[in-house]
CSV table of C-alpha atoms in Angstrom, one decimal:
chain,number,residue,atom,x,y,z
N,1,MET,CA,-31.1,-13.9,5.0
N,2,ILE,CA,-30.5,-13.3,1.3
N,3,ARG,CA,-26.8,-13.4,0.5
N,4,ARG,CA,-25.5,-11.0,-2.2
N,5,PRO,CA,-23.6,-13.0,-4.9
N,6,VAL,CA,-20.3,-11.6,-6.0
N,7,THR,CA,-17.7,-12.9,-8.4
N,8,ILE,CA,-14.2,-11.8,-7.5
N,9,ALA,CA,-11.2,-12.2,-9.8
N,10,TYR,CA,-7.9,-12.2,-7.8
N,11,ILE,CA,-4.9,-11.3,-9.9
N,12,GLY,CA,-1.9,-12.5,-8.0
N,13,GLY,CA,-4.0,-15.3,-6.5
N,14,GLY,CA,-1.0,-17.2,-5.2
N,15,SER,CA,-0.4,-14.4,-2.7
N,16,LEU,CA,1.0,-15.5,0.7
N,17,ASN,CA,-0.4,-12.4,2.5
N,18,TRP,CA,-3.3,-10.5,1.1
N,19,ALA,CA,-5.2,-13.4,-0.3
N,20,THR,CA,-5.5,-15.2,3.0
N,21,LYS,CA,-6.6,-12.0,4.7
N,22,LEU,CA,-9.4,-11.8,2.1
N,23,MET,CA,-10.3,-15.4,2.8
N,24,ALA,CA,-10.6,-14.8,6.5
N,25,ASP,CA,-12.7,-11.6,6.0
N,26,LEU,CA,-15.0,-13.4,3.6
N,27,ALA,CA,-15.4,-16.3,6.2
N,28,HIS,CA,-16.2,-13.7,8.8
N,29,ASP,CA,-18.8,-11.9,6.7
N,30,THR,CA,-22.4,-12.9,6.6
N,31,ALA,CA,-23.8,-10.8,3.7
N,32,LEU,CA,-21.8,-12.0,0.6
N,33,ALA,CA,-21.9,-15.2,-1.3
N,34,ALA,CA,-18.5,-15.0,-3.1
N,35,HIS,CA,-17.0,-16.9,-5.9
N,36,VAL,CA,-13.3,-16.2,-6.1
N,37,ARG,CA,-11.2,-17.0,-9.1
N,38,LEU,CA,-7.5,-17.1,-8.3
N,39,TYR,CA,-5.1,-16.3,-11.2
N,40,ASP,CA,-1.3,-16.3,-10.9
N,41,ILE,CA,1.6,-16.8,-13.2
N,42,ASP,CA,2.5,-19.4,-10.6
N,43,HIS,CA,-0.5,-21.6,-11.2
N,44,ALA,CA,0.6,-24.1,-8.5
N,45,ALA,CA,0.5,-21.3,-5.9
N,46,ALA,CA,-3.0,-20.3,-7.0
N,47,GLU,CA,-4.1,-24.0,-6.7
N,48,ARG,CA,-2.6,-24.1,-3.2
N,49,ASN,CA,-4.6,-21.0,-2.2
N,50,ALA,CA,-7.8,-22.5,-3.7
N,51,ARG,CA,-7.3,-25.4,-1.2
N,52,ILE,CA,-6.7,-22.9,1.6
N,53,GLY,CA,-9.8,-20.9,0.6
N,54,THR,CA,-11.9,-24.1,0.8
N,55,ARG,CA,-10.7,-24.6,4.3
N,56,PHE,CA,-11.7,-21.1,5.3
N,57,ALA,CA,-15.0,-21.6,3.6
N,58,GLU,CA,-15.6,-24.6,6.0
N,59,VAL,CA,-15.6,-22.2,9.0
N,60,SER,CA,-17.6,-19.5,7.5
N,61,ASN,CA,-20.1,-17.5,9.5
N,62,GLY,CA,-22.3,-17.0,6.4
N,63,THR,CA,-22.4,-18.5,2.9
N,64,PRO,CA,-19.1,-20.3,2.3
N,65,ALA,CA,-17.1,-18.7,-0.5
N,66,VAL,CA,-16.1,-20.8,-3.4
N,67,TYR,CA,-12.5,-20.7,-4.6
N,68,ARG,CA,-11.1,-21.9,-7.9
N,69,ALA,CA,-7.7,-21.5,-9.5
N,70,VAL,CA,-8.0,-20.6,-13.2
N,71,PRO,CA,-5.3,-20.9,-15.9
N,72,SER,CA,-5.6,-17.6,-17.6
N,73,LEU,CA,-6.2,-13.9,-17.0
N,74,GLN,CA,-9.2,-14.0,-19.3
N,75,ASP,CA,-10.8,-16.9,-17.3
N,76,ALA,CA,-10.4,-14.9,-14.2
N,77,LEU,CA,-11.9,-11.7,-15.5
N,78,THR,CA,-14.8,-12.7,-17.7
N,79,GLY,CA,-18.0,-12.0,-15.8
N,80,ALA,CA,-16.2,-10.7,-12.7
N,81,ASP,CA,-17.9,-8.1,-10.5
N,82,VAL,CA,-14.8,-7.2,-8.6
N,83,VAL,CA,-11.1,-7.5,-9.6
N,84,VAL,CA,-8.3,-7.5,-7.0
N,85,VAL,CA,-4.8,-6.8,-8.3
N,86,SER,CA,-2.1,-8.0,-5.8
N,87,ILE,CA,1.2,-8.9,-7.6
N,88,LEU,CA,4.8,-8.7,-6.6
N,89,PRO,CA,6.6,-6.6,-9.3
N,90,GLY,CA,9.5,-9.0,-9.8
N,91,GLU,CA,11.2,-11.0,-7.1
N,92,PHE,CA,12.5,-10.1,-3.7
N,93,ASP,CA,16.0,-10.4,-5.3
N,94,ASP,CA,15.0,-7.4,-7.4
N,95,MET,CA,13.9,-5.6,-4.3
N,96,ALA,CA,17.2,-6.4,-2.7
N,97,HIS,CA,18.9,-4.6,-5.5
N,98,ASP,CA,16.5,-1.6,-5.0
N,99,VAL,CA,17.7,-1.3,-1.5
N,100,ASP,CA,21.3,-2.6,-1.4
N,101,ILE,CA,22.7,-0.7,-4.4
N,102,PRO,CA,21.6,2.7,-3.0
N,103,ALA,CA,23.0,1.6,0.4
N,104,ARG,CA,26.5,1.3,-1.2
N,105,TYR,CA,26.2,4.9,-2.4
N,106,GLY,CA,25.2,6.0,1.1
N,107,ILE,CA,21.4,6.1,0.7
N,108,LYS,CA,19.3,4.5,3.4
N,109,GLN,CA,15.8,3.3,2.8
N,110,ALA,CA,13.5,1.8,5.3
N,111,VAL,CA,11.2,0.1,2.8
N,112,GLY,CA,12.2,1.1,-0.8
N,113,ASP,CA,8.9,0.4,-2.5
N,114,THR,CA,7.3,3.8,-3.0
N,115,VAL,CA,9.7,6.7,-3.3
N,116,GLY,CA,13.5,7.1,-3.2
N,117,PRO,CA,15.7,5.3,-5.6
N,118,GLY,CA,14.1,1.9,-4.7
N,119,GLY,CA,10.6,3.1,-5.3
N,120,PHE,CA,11.6,4.8,-8.6
N,121,VAL,CA,13.2,1.7,-10.1
N,122,ARG,CA,10.4,-0.6,-8.8
N,123,ALA,CA,8.0,1.6,-10.7
N,124,LEU,CA,10.1,1.3,-13.9
N,125,ARG,CA,9.8,-2.5,-13.9
N,126,SER,CA,6.2,-2.7,-12.6
N,127,ILE,CA,4.5,-0.1,-14.9
N,128,PRO,CA,5.0,-2.5,-17.9
N,129,MET,CA,3.5,-5.3,-15.8
N,130,MET,CA,0.4,-3.4,-14.9
N,131,LEU,CA,-0.5,-1.9,-18.2
N,132,PRO,CA,-1.5,-5.2,-19.8
N,133,ILE,CA,-3.6,-6.2,-16.7
N,134,ALA,CA,-5.6,-3.0,-17.1
N,135,GLU,CA,-6.0,-3.6,-20.8
N,136,ALA,CA,-7.3,-7.1,-20.1
N,137,ILE,CA,-9.8,-5.7,-17.6
N,138,ARG,CA,-10.9,-3.3,-20.4
N,139,ASP,CA,-11.3,-6.2,-22.8
N,140,HIS,CA,-12.9,-8.8,-20.5
N,141,ALA,CA,-14.4,-7.0,-17.4
N,142,PRO,CA,-14.9,-3.3,-18.3
N,143,LYS,CA,-17.7,-2.8,-15.7
N,144,ALA,CA,-15.9,-4.6,-12.9
N,145,TRP,CA,-14.9,-2.7,-9.8
N,146,VAL,CA,-11.1,-2.9,-9.4
N,147,CYS,CA,-8.9,-2.7,-6.3
N,148,ASN,CA,-5.2,-2.3,-6.7
N,149,LEU,CA,-3.1,-3.5,-3.7
N,150,THR,CA,0.3,-3.3,-5.5
N,151,ASN,CA,3.1,-0.8,-4.7
N,152,PRO,CA,4.2,1.7,-5.7
N,153,MET,CA,0.5,2.5,-5.3
N,154,SER,CA,0.3,6.0,-6.7
N,155,VAL,CA,2.3,5.2,-9.9
N,156,LEU,CA,0.6,1.9,-10.6
N,157,THR,CA,-2.9,3.2,-9.9
N,158,GLY,CA,-2.1,6.0,-12.4
N,159,ALA,CA,-0.7,3.4,-14.9
N,160,MET,CA,-4.0,1.4,-14.9
N,161,TYR,CA,-6.0,4.6,-15.5
N,162,HIS,CA,-3.7,5.4,-18.4
N,163,ALA,CA,-4.2,2.0,-20.0
N,164,PHE,CA,-8.0,2.0,-19.5
N,165,PRO,CA,-9.3,5.5,-18.7
N,166,GLY,CA,-12.8,4.0,-18.0
N,167,ILE,CA,-11.5,1.6,-15.4
N,168,ARG,CA,-13.5,1.7,-12.1
N,169,LEU,CA,-10.4,1.4,-9.9
N,170,TRP,CA,-9.2,2.5,-6.5
N,171,GLY,CA,-5.9,1.9,-4.8
N,172,GLU,CA,-6.2,0.4,-1.3
N,173,CYS,CA,-3.7,1.0,1.6
N,174,HIS,CA,-4.1,0.2,5.3
N,175,GLU,CA,-1.5,2.6,6.7
N,176,VAL,CA,-4.1,5.1,7.9
N,177,THR,CA,-5.4,2.4,10.1
N,178,LYS,CA,-2.3,2.9,12.4
N,179,LEU,CA,-3.5,6.3,13.5
N,180,ARG,CA,-7.1,5.1,13.9
N,181,HIS,CA,-5.9,2.4,16.2
N,182,GLN,CA,-4.1,5.0,18.3
N,183,VAL,CA,-7.2,7.2,18.6
N,184,ALA,CA,-9.3,4.2,19.6
N,185,TRP,CA,-6.7,3.4,22.3
N,186,ILE,CA,-6.8,7.0,23.6
N,187,ALA,CA,-10.7,6.8,23.8
N,188,ASN,CA,-10.6,3.5,25.6
N,189,GLN,CA,-8.1,4.8,28.1
N,190,GLN,CA,-10.3,7.8,28.8
N,191,ALA,CA,-13.3,5.5,29.2
N,192,GLY,CA,-11.5,2.9,31.3
N,193,ALA,CA,-12.9,0.2,29.1
N,194,GLN,CA,-12.5,-1.4,25.6
N,195,HIS,CA,-15.5,0.3,24.0
N,196,HIS,CA,-14.0,1.3,20.7
N,197,SER,CA,-12.1,-0.2,17.8
N,198,HIS,CA,-10.3,1.6,15.0
N,199,ARG,CA,-13.5,1.1,12.9
N,200,ASP,CA,-15.3,3.6,15.2
N,201,VAL,CA,-12.8,6.4,14.4
N,202,GLN,CA,-13.4,8.8,11.5
N,203,VAL,CA,-10.6,10.8,10.0
N,204,ASN,CA,-10.3,13.3,7.1
N,205,VAL,CA,-7.4,12.0,5.0
N,206,LEU,CA,-5.1,14.2,2.8
N,207,GLY,CA,-1.9,13.3,1.0
N,208,ILE,CA,-0.4,10.7,-1.3
N,209,ASN,CA,0.1,7.0,-0.6
N,210,HIS,CA,2.4,6.3,2.3
N,211,PHE,CA,2.6,10.1,3.1
N,212,THR,CA,-0.8,10.7,4.5
N,213,PHE,CA,-2.1,13.1,7.1
N,214,VAL,CA,-5.4,13.9,8.8
N,215,ASP,CA,-6.8,17.3,9.8
N,216,ALA,CA,-10.0,16.1,11.6
N,217,ILE,CA,-10.6,13.1,13.9
N,218,GLY,CA,-14.0,12.1,15.3
N,219,LEU,CA,-15.4,9.4,17.4
N,220,ASP,CA,-19.0,9.2,18.8
N,221,GLY,CA,-19.6,12.7,17.7
N,222,ARG,CA,-16.6,14.0,19.7
N,223,ASP,CA,-13.7,16.0,18.2
N,224,MET,CA,-10.7,13.8,19.1
N,225,LEU,CA,-8.0,16.2,17.8
N,226,PRO,CA,-7.4,17.8,21.3
N,227,ALA,CA,-7.0,14.4,22.9
N,228,TYR,CA,-4.6,13.3,20.1
N,229,ARG,CA,-2.6,16.5,20.5
N,230,ALA,CA,-2.2,15.9,24.2
N,231,PHE,CA,-1.3,12.3,23.4
N,232,ALA,CA,1.4,13.3,20.9
N,233,ASP,CA,2.8,15.9,23.3
N,234,GLN,CA,3.0,13.4,26.1
N,235,HIS,CA,4.8,10.7,24.0
N,236,GLY,CA,6.7,12.9,21.5
N,237,ASN,CA,10.1,12.1,23.1
N,238,SER,CA,9.5,8.7,24.5
N,239,GLY,CA,7.4,7.3,21.7
N,240,TRP,CA,4.4,5.0,22.0
N,241,SER,CA,3.3,1.5,20.9
N,242,PRO,CA,0.3,-0.5,22.0
N,243,ARG,CA,2.6,-3.3,23.3
N,244,ALA,CA,6.3,-3.9,23.9
N,245,VAL,CA,8.4,-5.1,21.0
N,246,ASP,CA,9.1,-8.8,21.3
N,247,PRO,CA,12.9,-9.0,20.8
N,248,GLY,CA,12.6,-12.6,19.6
N,249,ASP,CA,10.1,-11.7,16.8
N,250,GLU,CA,11.8,-10.3,13.7
N,251,HIS,CA,8.6,-8.9,12.4
N,252,ASP,CA,8.3,-6.8,15.5
N,253,LEU,CA,11.9,-5.7,15.2
N,254,TYR,CA,11.5,-4.5,11.5
N,255,PHE,CA,7.9,-3.4,11.3
N,256,MET,CA,6.9,-2.0,14.7
N,257,ASP,CA,7.6,1.7,15.4
N,258,ARG,CA,6.9,4.0,18.3
N,259,SER,CA,5.3,6.7,16.2
N,260,ARG,CA,8.1,9.2,17.0
N,261,VAL,CA,8.4,10.3,13.4
N,262,LYS,CA,4.6,10.8,13.3
N,263,PHE,CA,4.7,12.8,16.5
N,264,ASP,CA,7.6,14.9,15.3
N,265,MET,CA,5.9,15.6,12.0
N,266,TYR,CA,2.8,16.7,14.0
N,267,ARG,CA,5.0,19.1,15.9
N,268,ARG,CA,6.6,20.4,12.8
N,269,PHE,CA,3.6,20.7,10.5
N,270,GLY,CA,0.7,21.1,12.9
N,271,ILE,CA,-1.3,18.1,11.5
N,272,PRO,CA,-1.2,14.5,12.6
N,273,ALA,CA,0.6,12.1,10.3
N,274,ALA,CA,-1.2,8.8,9.6
N,275,ALA,CA,1.2,6.4,7.8
N,276,GLY,CA,3.9,4.3,9.5
N,277,ASP,CA,7.2,5.9,10.4
N,278,ARG,CA,9.2,3.7,8.0
N,279,HIS,CA,7.2,5.1,5.0
N,280,LEU,CA,7.0,8.7,6.2
N,281,ALA,CA,10.7,9.0,6.7
N,282,GLU,CA,11.4,8.2,3.0
N,283,PHE,CA,9.6,11.2,1.7
N,284,VAL,CA,12.0,13.8,3.3
N,285,PRO,CA,15.8,14.3,3.1
N,286,GLN,CA,17.7,11.5,4.7
N,287,ASP,CA,19.3,13.6,7.4
N,288,GLU,CA,15.9,14.2,8.9
N,289,TYR,CA,15.1,10.7,10.1
N,290,LEU,CA,16.7,7.9,8.1
N,291,ASP,CA,20.3,8.7,9.1
N,292,THR,CA,19.3,8.2,12.7
N,293,ALA,CA,16.5,5.7,12.4
N,294,GLN,CA,17.5,3.9,15.6
N,295,ASP,CA,17.2,7.1,17.5
N,296,TRP,CA,13.7,7.6,16.1
N,297,ASP,CA,12.8,4.0,17.1
N,298,PHE,CA,12.1,2.5,13.7
N,299,ALA,CA,14.1,0.0,11.6
N,300,LEU,CA,15.3,-0.2,8.0
N,301,THR,CA,13.7,-3.5,6.9
N,302,PRO,CA,16.3,-5.7,5.1
N,303,VAL,CA,15.1,-7.7,2.1
N,304,SER,CA,16.9,-10.7,3.6
N,305,TYR,CA,14.2,-10.7,6.3
N,306,ARG,CA,11.4,-10.6,3.7
N,307,ILE,CA,13.0,-13.6,2.0
N,308,ARG,CA,13.1,-15.6,5.3
N,309,ASP,CA,9.6,-14.5,6.1
N,310,ARG,CA,8.3,-15.7,2.7
N,311,THR,CA,9.9,-19.1,3.2
N,312,GLU,CA,8.1,-19.5,6.5
N,313,LYS,CA,4.8,-18.3,5.0
N,314,ARG,CA,5.1,-20.8,2.2
N,315,ALA,CA,5.6,-23.6,4.7
N,316,ARG,CA,2.6,-22.5,6.7
N,317,ALA,CA,0.5,-22.1,3.6
N,318,SER,CA,1.5,-25.6,2.3
N,319,ALA,CA,0.6,-27.1,5.7
N,320,LEU,CA,-2.8,-25.3,5.8
N,321,ALA,CA,-3.6,-26.4,2.2
N,322,ALA,CA,-2.7,-30.0,3.2
N,323,GLY,CA,-5.3,-29.9,6.0
N,324,GLU,CA,-3.0,-29.1,8.9
N,325,GLY,CA,-3.8,-26.4,11.5
N,326,ALA,CA,-7.1,-24.6,11.9
N,327,PRO,CA,-8.2,-21.6,9.8
N,328,HIS,CA,-10.2,-19.0,11.7
N,329,ALA,CA,-13.0,-16.7,10.5
N,330,ASP,CA,-11.2,-13.7,12.1
N,331,ARG,CA,-11.8,-10.3,10.7
N,332,SER,CA,-8.6,-8.5,9.6
N,333,ASP,CA,-8.0,-4.8,9.7
N,334,GLU,CA,-8.4,-4.6,5.9
N,335,ALA,CA,-11.3,-2.7,4.4
N,336,LEU,CA,-11.8,-4.6,1.1
N,337,VAL,CA,-14.8,-6.6,2.1
N,338,ASP,CA,-16.6,-3.6,3.5
N,339,GLN,CA,-15.8,-1.7,0.3
N,340,ILE,CA,-17.2,-4.5,-1.8
N,341,LYS,CA,-20.3,-4.6,0.3
N,342,GLY,CA,-20.8,-0.9,-0.2
N,343,LEU,CA,-20.5,-1.2,-3.9
N,344,MET,CA,-23.0,-4.2,-3.9
N,345,GLY,CA,-25.6,-2.0,-2.1
N,346,LEU,CA,-25.1,-3.6,1.3
N,347,GLY,CA,-24.4,-0.4,3.3
N,348,ASP,CA,-22.5,2.7,2.5
N,349,PHE,CA,-18.9,2.7,3.7
N,350,VAL,CA,-16.2,5.4,3.9
N,351,SER,CA,-12.5,4.7,3.8
N,352,ASN,CA,-9.2,6.2,2.6
N,353,VAL,CA,-8.3,5.2,-1.0
N,354,ASN,CA,-6.1,6.3,-3.9
N,355,LEU,CA,-7.9,7.9,-6.8
N,356,PRO,CA,-7.2,10.5,-9.5
N,357,ASN,CA,-7.7,14.0,-8.2
N,358,ARG,CA,-11.1,15.3,-9.2
N,359,GLY,CA,-11.0,18.2,-6.9
N,360,GLN,CA,-10.9,16.3,-3.6
N,361,MET,CA,-7.4,17.8,-2.8
N,362,ASP,CA,-6.8,21.5,-3.3
N,363,GLY,CA,-3.7,22.7,-5.1
N,364,LEU,CA,-2.7,19.5,-6.9
N,365,PRO,CA,-3.4,19.1,-10.7
N,366,MET,CA,-6.5,17.2,-11.8
N,367,GLY,CA,-5.7,13.6,-12.5
N,368,THR,CA,-2.8,13.4,-9.9
N,369,ILE,CA,-3.2,10.2,-7.9
N,370,VAL,CA,-4.0,11.3,-4.3
N,371,GLU,CA,-5.1,9.6,-1.1
N,372,THR,CA,-8.3,10.9,0.5
N,373,ASN,CA,-11.5,9.4,1.8
N,374,ALA,CA,-14.2,8.1,-0.6
N,375,LEU,CA,-17.7,6.9,-0.2
N,376,PHE,CA,-18.4,3.3,-1.4
N,377,SER,CA,-22.1,2.9,-2.3
N,378,SER,CA,-24.3,1.4,-5.0
N,379,LEU,CA,-23.4,4.6,-6.9
N,380,GLY,CA,-19.7,3.7,-7.0
N,381,VAL,CA,-16.6,5.1,-5.5
N,382,THR,CA,-17.2,8.8,-4.8
N,383,PRO,CA,-14.2,10.8,-3.6
N,384,LEU,CA,-14.9,13.1,-0.7
N,385,VAL,CA,-13.6,16.7,-0.5
N,386,ALA,CA,-10.5,16.7,1.7
N,387,GLY,CA,-9.2,20.2,1.5
N,388,ARG,CA,-5.6,21.3,1.5
N,389,LEU,CA,-2.5,20.4,3.4
N,390,PRO,CA,-0.5,23.1,5.3
N,391,ASP,CA,1.9,24.9,2.9
N,392,ALA,CA,5.1,23.2,4.0
N,393,LEU,CA,3.6,19.7,3.6
N,394,HIS,CA,1.8,20.7,0.4
N,395,ASP,CA,5.1,21.5,-1.2
N,396,ILE,CA,6.6,18.1,-0.3
N,397,VAL,CA,3.5,16.3,-1.6
N,398,ARG,CA,3.3,18.3,-4.7
N,399,ASP,CA,7.0,17.6,-5.5
N,400,HIS,CA,6.6,13.8,-5.1
N,401,ALA,CA,3.2,13.7,-6.9
N,402,ALA,CA,4.6,15.6,-9.9
N,403,ARG,CA,7.6,13.2,-10.0
N,404,GLN,CA,5.4,10.2,-9.9
N,405,THR,CA,3.1,11.6,-12.6
N,406,ASP,CA,6.1,12.5,-14.8
N,407,LEU,CA,7.7,9.1,-14.3
N,408,LEU,CA,4.6,7.3,-15.5
N,409,ALA,CA,4.3,9.7,-18.5
N,410,ALA,CA,8.0,9.1,-19.5
N,411,VAL,CA,7.6,5.3,-19.4
N,412,VAL,CA,4.3,5.1,-21.4
N,413,GLU,CA,5.4,7.8,-23.9
N,414,ASN,CA,8.8,6.2,-24.5
N,415,ARG,CA,10.6,9.3,-23.2
N,416,TRP,CA,13.4,7.2,-21.6
N,417,ASP,CA,15.9,10.0,-21.7
N,418,ASP,CA,13.8,11.9,-19.2
N,419,LEU,CA,14.1,9.2,-16.5
N,420,PHE,CA,17.5,10.1,-15.0
N,421,GLY,CA,16.5,13.7,-14.6
N,422,LEU,CA,13.4,12.7,-12.6
N,423,PHE,CA,15.4,10.1,-10.6
N,424,ARG,CA,17.9,12.8,-9.7
N,425,THR,CA,15.4,15.1,-8.1
N,426,ASP,CA,14.1,12.7,-5.4
N,427,PRO,CA,15.1,14.1,-1.9
N,428,LEU,CA,17.1,10.9,-1.1
N,429,VAL,CA,19.1,11.1,-4.3
N,430,ALA,CA,19.5,14.9,-4.7
N,431,PRO,CA,22.5,15.2,-2.3
N,432,LEU,CA,24.6,12.9,-4.5
N,433,PRO,CA,26.9,14.5,-7.1
N,434,THR,CA,25.3,14.1,-10.5
N,435,ASP,CA,27.9,11.7,-11.8
N,436,THR,CA,27.6,9.5,-8.8
N,437,ALA,CA,23.8,9.5,-9.0
N,438,ARG,CA,24.1,8.6,-12.7
N,439,LEU,CA,26.3,5.7,-11.9
N,440,MET,CA,23.9,4.4,-9.2
N,441,PHE,CA,20.9,4.8,-11.6
N,442,HIS,CA,22.7,2.8,-14.4
N,443,GLU,CA,23.6,0.1,-11.9
N,444,MET,CA,20.1,-0.2,-10.6
N,445,VAL,CA,18.6,-0.3,-14.1
N,446,GLN,CA,21.0,-3.0,-15.1
N,447,ALA,CA,20.1,-5.0,-12.0
N,448,THR,CA,16.5,-5.0,-13.0
N,449,SER,CA,17.0,-5.2,-16.8
N,450,HIS,CA,15.4,-8.6,-17.2
N,451,HIS,CA,12.1,-7.0,-16.3
N,452,LEU,CA,12.5,-3.9,-18.6
N,453,PRO,CA,11.4,-3.3,-22.2
N,454,ARG,CA,14.4,-3.3,-24.5
N,455,ASP,CA,13.9,0.4,-25.4
N,456,LEU,CA,13.9,1.4,-21.8
N,457,LEU,CA,17.0,-0.6,-21.1
N,458,ARG,CA,18.8,0.9,-24.1
N,459,GLU,CA,17.9,4.5,-23.5
N,460,ALA,CA,17.9,4.6,-19.7
N,461,SER,CA,21.2,3.0,-19.3
């Protein structure tokens, strides 16, 4: 079999999460012959991951991928077919400020990386980080296909398009997979056998990142919306998860939910919600779900857990790089390798992605970053017409999308005095008195000031 060669530049190549998922997926794949260049400002982490990648290559089902840590962004990008951008905007200590400072003002956040005060300030420090990456892609790999994995997804995808309008970029998120897993489970229960995986489930996706919905569900030519409606009605009060939470597993405690927010939004808006409950809850006023998160069976994830988890992941990665343990060519739930294969002409592939609106979502301005399905083929990434959300949801999405667009514009156009006004209108911030909200904003800006341009720091604070 002829393997399709592909050169992948991985920006953030010292990643402890997404990089190893890509390694496992490439090891599972039999169609690509990948050369992966790992670039990270922490070069030692990229070198560690290159050693881990070599271990995954040893158990490949197809052509073993080749991994190399490179010292510069230019070295990574020159000649790349595909660029993956997966960086952490700052440190977890910065994210702790994004969550903990609002908490002292009475604002609860389950994640704090997309909307709300945490998502807003994360965007302030990450936009200046992403702009030069897009400019480097323009200068060294203008024809490469680019996948952004970094949050806040909508704002940063828009930032890269602003820096390089000709960029061939999509934003990748796996949250819709949660709904597809549920539908596969429903179908398997009906059949009395494990015939289907989430990959067999087709959905029409509408929304913005982490606030996504579907208005059509299909599997094997069947309309699965009636079955999903019955499922949501049955479990609306009790909730549902594919397995019981392990009380000894912190990841389960903080990341698993029972879909009760999804089911409630389906009841309220008449359309299934696709993203995880922790994300969905942050897009609406706090008193709807976040104030009573425990009653809705989801948790507010503390950054202290993320720090402990990172320490454990580093230890496991170091052990794997040193030759301990056994890597497995197990396919993850991520769609990136399938997307790459589609672009390389190895079979068309449809998945949900974040792209500028070119008409795929009705009622939102052109250029707004939206999340819908797109077709990956040798012709490129082609957005598919999704339609329009129900009016009540459309209004929520339009409000957040406009704020994200205006936030990006204010930063890149040096209109720092507009920032607080935008911050103030987020549904989680809006109930605060203006003076209190301003104090919180100034405190959050000061806490992340070491990442901000001097002009932003001076004017915004």
